[in-house]
mmCIF file of C-alpha atoms and ligand atoms in Angstrom:
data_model
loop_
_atom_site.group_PDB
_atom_site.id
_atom_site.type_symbol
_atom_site.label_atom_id
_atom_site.label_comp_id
_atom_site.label_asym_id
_atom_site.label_seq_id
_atom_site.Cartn_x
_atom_site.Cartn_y
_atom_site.Cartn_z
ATOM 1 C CA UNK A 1224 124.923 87.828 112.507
ATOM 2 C CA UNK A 1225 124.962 87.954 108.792
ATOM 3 C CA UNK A 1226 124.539 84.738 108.386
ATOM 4 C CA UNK A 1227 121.854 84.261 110.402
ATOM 5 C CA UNK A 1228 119.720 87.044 108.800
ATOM 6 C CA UNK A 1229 120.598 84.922 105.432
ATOM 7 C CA UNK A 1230 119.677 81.869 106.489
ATOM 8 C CA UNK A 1231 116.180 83.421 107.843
ATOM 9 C CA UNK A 1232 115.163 85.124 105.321
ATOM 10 C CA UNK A 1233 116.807 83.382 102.238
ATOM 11 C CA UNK A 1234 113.761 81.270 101.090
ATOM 12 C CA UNK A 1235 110.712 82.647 98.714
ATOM 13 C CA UNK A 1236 107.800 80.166 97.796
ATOM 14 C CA UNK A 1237 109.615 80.290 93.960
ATOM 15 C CA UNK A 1238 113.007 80.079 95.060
ATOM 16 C CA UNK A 1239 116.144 81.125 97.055
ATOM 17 C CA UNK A 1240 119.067 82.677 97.982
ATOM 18 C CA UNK A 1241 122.036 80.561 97.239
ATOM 19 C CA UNK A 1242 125.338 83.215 98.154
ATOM 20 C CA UNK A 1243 126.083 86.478 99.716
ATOM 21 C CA UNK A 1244 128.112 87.820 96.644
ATOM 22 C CA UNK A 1245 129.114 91.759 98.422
ATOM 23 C CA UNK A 1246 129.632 91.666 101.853
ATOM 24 C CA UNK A 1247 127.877 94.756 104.075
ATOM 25 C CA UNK A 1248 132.008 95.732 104.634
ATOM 26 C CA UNK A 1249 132.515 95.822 101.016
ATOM 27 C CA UNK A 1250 129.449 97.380 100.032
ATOM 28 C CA UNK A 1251 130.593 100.752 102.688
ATOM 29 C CA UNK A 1252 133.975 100.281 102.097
ATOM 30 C CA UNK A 1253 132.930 100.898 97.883
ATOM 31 C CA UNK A 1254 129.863 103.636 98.912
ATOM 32 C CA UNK A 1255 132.236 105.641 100.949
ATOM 33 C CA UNK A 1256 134.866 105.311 98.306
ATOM 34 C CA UNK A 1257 132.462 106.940 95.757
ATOM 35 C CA UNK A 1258 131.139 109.210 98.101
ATOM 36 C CA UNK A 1259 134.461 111.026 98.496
ATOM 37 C CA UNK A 1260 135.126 110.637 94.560
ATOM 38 C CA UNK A 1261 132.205 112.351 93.886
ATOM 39 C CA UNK A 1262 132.392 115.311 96.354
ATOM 40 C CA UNK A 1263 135.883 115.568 94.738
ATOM 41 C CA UNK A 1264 134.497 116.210 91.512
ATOM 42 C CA UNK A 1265 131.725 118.379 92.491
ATOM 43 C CA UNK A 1266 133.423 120.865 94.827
ATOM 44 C CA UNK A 1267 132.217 124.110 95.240
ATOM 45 C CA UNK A 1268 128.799 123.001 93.526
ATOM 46 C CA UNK A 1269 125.844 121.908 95.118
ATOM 47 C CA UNK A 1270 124.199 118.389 92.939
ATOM 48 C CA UNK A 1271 120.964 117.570 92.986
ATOM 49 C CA UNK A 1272 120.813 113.692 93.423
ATOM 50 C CA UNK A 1273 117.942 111.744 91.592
ATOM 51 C CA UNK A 1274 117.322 108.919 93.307
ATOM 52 C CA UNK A 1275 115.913 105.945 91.483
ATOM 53 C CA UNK A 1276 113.033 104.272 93.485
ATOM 54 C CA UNK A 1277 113.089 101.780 95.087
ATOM 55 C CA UNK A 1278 115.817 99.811 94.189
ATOM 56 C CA UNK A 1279 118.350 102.795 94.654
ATOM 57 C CA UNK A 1280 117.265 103.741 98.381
ATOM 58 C CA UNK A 1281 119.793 102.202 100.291
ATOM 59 C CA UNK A 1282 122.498 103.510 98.425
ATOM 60 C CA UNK A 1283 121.427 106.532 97.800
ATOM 61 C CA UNK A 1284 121.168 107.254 101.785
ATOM 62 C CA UNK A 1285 124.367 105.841 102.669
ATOM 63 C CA UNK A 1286 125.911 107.248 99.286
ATOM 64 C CA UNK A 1287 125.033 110.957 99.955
ATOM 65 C CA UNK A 1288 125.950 110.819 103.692
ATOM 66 C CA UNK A 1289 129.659 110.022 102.134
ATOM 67 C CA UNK A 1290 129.503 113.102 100.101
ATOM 68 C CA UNK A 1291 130.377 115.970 102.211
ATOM 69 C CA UNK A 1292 128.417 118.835 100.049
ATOM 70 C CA UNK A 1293 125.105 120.244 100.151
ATOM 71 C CA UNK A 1294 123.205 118.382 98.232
ATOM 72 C CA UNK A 1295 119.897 118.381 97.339
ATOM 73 C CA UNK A 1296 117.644 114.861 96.975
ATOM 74 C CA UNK A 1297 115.016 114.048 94.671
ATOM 75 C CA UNK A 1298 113.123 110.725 94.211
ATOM 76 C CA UNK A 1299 111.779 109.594 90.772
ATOM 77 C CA UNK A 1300 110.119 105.790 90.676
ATOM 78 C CA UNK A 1301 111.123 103.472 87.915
ATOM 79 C CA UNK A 1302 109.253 99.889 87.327
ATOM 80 C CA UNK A 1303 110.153 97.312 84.505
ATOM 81 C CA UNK A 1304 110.826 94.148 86.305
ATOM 82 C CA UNK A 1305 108.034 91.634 87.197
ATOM 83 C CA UNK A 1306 110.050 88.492 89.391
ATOM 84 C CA UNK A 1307 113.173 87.778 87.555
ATOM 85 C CA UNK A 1308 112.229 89.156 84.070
ATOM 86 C CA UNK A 1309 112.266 92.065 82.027
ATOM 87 C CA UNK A 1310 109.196 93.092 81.006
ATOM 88 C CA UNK A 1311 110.937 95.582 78.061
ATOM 89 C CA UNK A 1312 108.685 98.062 79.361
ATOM 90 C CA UNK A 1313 109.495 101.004 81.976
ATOM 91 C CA UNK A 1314 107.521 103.136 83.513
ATOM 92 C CA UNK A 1315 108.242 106.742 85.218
ATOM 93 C CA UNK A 1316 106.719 108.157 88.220
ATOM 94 C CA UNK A 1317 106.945 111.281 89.949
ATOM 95 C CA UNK A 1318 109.411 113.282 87.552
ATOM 96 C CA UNK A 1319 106.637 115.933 86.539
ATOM 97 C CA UNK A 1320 107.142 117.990 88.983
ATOM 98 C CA UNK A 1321 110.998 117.871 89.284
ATOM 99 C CA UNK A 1322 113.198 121.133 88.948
ATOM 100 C CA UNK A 1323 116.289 120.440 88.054
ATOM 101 C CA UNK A 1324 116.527 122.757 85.099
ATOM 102 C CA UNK A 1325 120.330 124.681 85.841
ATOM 103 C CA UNK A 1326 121.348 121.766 87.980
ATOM 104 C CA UNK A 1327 124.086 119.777 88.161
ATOM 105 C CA UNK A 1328 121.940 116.088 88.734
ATOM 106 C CA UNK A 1329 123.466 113.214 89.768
ATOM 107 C CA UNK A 1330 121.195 109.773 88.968
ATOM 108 C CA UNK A 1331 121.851 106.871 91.544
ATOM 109 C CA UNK A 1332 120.702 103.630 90.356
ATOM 110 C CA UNK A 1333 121.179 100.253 92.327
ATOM 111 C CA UNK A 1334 121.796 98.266 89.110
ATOM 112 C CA UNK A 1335 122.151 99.011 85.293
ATOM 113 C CA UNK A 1336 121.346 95.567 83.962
ATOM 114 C CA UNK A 1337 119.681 95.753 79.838
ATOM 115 C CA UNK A 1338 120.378 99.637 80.209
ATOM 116 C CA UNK A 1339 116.646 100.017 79.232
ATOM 117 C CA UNK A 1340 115.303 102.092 82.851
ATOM 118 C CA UNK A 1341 117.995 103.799 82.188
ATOM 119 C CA UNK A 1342 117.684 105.362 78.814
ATOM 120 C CA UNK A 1343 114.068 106.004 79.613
ATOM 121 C CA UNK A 1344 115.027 108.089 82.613
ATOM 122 C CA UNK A 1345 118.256 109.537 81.419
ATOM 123 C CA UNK A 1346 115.955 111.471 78.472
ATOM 124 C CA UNK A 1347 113.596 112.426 80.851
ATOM 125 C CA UNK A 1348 115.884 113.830 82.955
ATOM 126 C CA UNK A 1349 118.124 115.409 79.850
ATOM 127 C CA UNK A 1350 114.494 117.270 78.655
ATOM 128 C CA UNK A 1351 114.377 119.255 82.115
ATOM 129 C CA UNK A 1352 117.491 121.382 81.089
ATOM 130 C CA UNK A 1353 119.723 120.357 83.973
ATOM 131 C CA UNK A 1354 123.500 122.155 83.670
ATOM 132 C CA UNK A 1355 125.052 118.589 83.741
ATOM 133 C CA UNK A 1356 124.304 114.938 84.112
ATOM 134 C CA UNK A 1357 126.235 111.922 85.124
ATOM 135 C CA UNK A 1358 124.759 108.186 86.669
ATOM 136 C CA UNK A 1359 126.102 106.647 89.461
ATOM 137 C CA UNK A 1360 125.258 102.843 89.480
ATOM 138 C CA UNK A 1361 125.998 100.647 92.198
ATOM 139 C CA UNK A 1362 126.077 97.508 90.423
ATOM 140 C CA UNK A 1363 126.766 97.047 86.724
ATOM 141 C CA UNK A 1364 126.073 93.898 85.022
ATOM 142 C CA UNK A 1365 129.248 92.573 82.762
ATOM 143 C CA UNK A 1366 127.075 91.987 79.384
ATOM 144 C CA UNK A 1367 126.543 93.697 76.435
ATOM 145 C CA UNK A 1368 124.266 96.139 77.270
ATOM 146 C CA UNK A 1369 121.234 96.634 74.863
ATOM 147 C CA UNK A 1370 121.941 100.199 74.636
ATOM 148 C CA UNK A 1371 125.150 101.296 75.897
ATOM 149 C CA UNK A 1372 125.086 104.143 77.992
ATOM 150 C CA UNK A 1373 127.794 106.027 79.507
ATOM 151 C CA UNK A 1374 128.454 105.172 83.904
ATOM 152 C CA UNK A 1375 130.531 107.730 85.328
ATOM 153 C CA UNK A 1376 130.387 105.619 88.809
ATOM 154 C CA UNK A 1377 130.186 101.848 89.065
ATOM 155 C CA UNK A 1378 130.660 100.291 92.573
ATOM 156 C CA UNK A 1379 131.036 96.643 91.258
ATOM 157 C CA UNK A 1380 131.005 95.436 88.359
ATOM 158 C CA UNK A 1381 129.057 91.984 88.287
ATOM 159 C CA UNK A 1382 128.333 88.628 86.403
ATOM 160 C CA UNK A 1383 125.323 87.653 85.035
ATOM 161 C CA UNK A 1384 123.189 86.737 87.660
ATOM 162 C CA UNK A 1385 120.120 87.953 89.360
ATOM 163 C CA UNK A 1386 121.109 89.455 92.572
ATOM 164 C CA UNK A 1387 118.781 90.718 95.878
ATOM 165 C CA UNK A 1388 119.535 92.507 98.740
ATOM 166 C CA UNK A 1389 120.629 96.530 99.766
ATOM 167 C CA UNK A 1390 117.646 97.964 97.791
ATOM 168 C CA UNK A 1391 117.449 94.958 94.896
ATOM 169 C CA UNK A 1392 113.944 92.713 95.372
ATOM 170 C CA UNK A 1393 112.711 89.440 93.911
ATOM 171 C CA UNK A 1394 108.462 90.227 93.865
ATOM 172 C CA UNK A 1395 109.112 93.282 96.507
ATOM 173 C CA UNK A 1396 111.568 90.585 99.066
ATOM 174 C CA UNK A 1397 115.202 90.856 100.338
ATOM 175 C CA UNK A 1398 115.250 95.090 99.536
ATOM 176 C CA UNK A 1399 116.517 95.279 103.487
ATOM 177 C CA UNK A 1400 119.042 92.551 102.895
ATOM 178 C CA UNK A 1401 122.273 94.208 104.539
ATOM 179 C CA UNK A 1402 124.172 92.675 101.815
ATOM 180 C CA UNK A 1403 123.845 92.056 97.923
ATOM 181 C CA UNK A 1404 123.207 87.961 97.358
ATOM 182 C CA UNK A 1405 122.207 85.663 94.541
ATOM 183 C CA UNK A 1406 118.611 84.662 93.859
ATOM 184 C CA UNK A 1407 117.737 81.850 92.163
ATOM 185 C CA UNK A 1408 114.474 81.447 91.125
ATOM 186 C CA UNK A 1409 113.059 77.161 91.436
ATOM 187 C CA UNK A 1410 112.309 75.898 87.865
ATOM 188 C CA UNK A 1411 114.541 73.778 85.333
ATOM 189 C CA UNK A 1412 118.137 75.238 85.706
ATOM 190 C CA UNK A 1413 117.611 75.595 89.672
HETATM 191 P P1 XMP B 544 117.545 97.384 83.135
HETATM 192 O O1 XMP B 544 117.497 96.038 82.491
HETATM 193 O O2 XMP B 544 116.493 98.319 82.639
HETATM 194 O O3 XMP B 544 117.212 97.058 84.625
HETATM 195 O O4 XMP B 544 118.941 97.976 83.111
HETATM 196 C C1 XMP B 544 117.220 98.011 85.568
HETATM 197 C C2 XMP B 544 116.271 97.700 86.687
HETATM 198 O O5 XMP B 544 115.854 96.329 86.706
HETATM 199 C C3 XMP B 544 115.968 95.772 87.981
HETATM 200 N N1 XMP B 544 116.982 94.706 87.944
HETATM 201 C C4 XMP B 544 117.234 93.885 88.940
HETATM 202 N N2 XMP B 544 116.668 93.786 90.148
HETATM 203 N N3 XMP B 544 118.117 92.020 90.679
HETATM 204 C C5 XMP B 544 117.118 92.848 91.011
HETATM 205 O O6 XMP B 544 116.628 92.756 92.120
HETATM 206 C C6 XMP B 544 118.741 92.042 89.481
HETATM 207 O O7 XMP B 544 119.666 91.254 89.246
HETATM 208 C C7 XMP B 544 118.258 93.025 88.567
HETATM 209 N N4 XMP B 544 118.622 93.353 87.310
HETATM 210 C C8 XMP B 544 117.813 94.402 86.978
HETATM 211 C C9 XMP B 544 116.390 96.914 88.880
HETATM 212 O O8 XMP B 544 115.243 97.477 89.467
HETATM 213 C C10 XMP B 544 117.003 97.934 87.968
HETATM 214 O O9 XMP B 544 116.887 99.277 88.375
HETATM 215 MG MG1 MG B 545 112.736 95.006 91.179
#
């Protein structure tokens, strides 16, 4: 079944998918994992979760279904990738009107690659007075990070490579990719 949805949808006019690097099993296996870790660490509180859009939807909705305490959701929209590259610039949506001020927040971001999005968001967030604030990351990429940030969840740590699938796009494909796979764009290294 996997395999099939893989092999249907694995082509873009500028390149494709070449391997399924997390399985759908190991990617709930992991979420649920962190789910329970987390509602460990925040019992008898109730977390407001700041969902990064749109890469972080899918985990964030199975993610917070494995954390078994009230929890409140908010959405903020980060952009700074155009096709495969950084564009060193990010851009913040929708956190004007967020209230988290006395909150214990909890970001959930599909992937912390340069660490850029995520030093633009974590001061925006840090501004708005919440009582604490930790980032859960899905995927972490295994490079020195531009500026180093602290993760207080990783679900896999990864290699260098640009990945698609559970949220992750190449030019707005693959996001509803049950699984996380490799893209490679065509051009001289493909
Ligand atoms: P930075 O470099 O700011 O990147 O940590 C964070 C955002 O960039 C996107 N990103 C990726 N998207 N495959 C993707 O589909 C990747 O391998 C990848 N690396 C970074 C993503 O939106 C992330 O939130
Ligand atoms: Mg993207």
């Amino acid at each position: 079944m996997t395999e099939t949805r893989t092999d249907n949808r694995s082509r873009h006019e500028s390149g494709r998918i070449t391997r399924v690097l997390l399985d759908e099993e190991r990617l709930h296996a992991r979420v649920r994992e962190l789910g329970a870790e987390i509602a460990r660490d925040y019992a008898g509180r109730d977390p407001v979760v700041v969902c990064l859009l749109k890469g972080g939807i899918y985990f964030t909705v199975d993610l917070t279904r494995a954390i078994d305490l009230p929890v409140t959701l908010e959405f903020v929209r980060a952009r700074s990738y155009v096709g495969t590259d950084s564009t060193g610039r990010v851009e913040l949506a929708w956190i004007d009107g967020l209230d988290i001020a006395g909150r214990h927040v909890l970001l959930v971001e599909d992937i912390v690659d340069t660490g850029l999005t995520l030093i633009e968001i974590w001061h925006a967030l840090e501004a708005r007075s919440p009582a604490s604030l930790a980032l859960c990351a899905l995927l972490y990429k295994e490079k020195l990070l531009a500026h180093p940030f602290p993760i207080r969840y990783i679900g896999f740590a990864i290699e260098d490579v640009f990945v698609v699938g559970y949220g992750l796009d190449y030019d707005e494909r693959f996001r509803n990719l049950p699984h996380i796979a490799v893209f490679q764009p065509d051009g001289p290294s493909a």
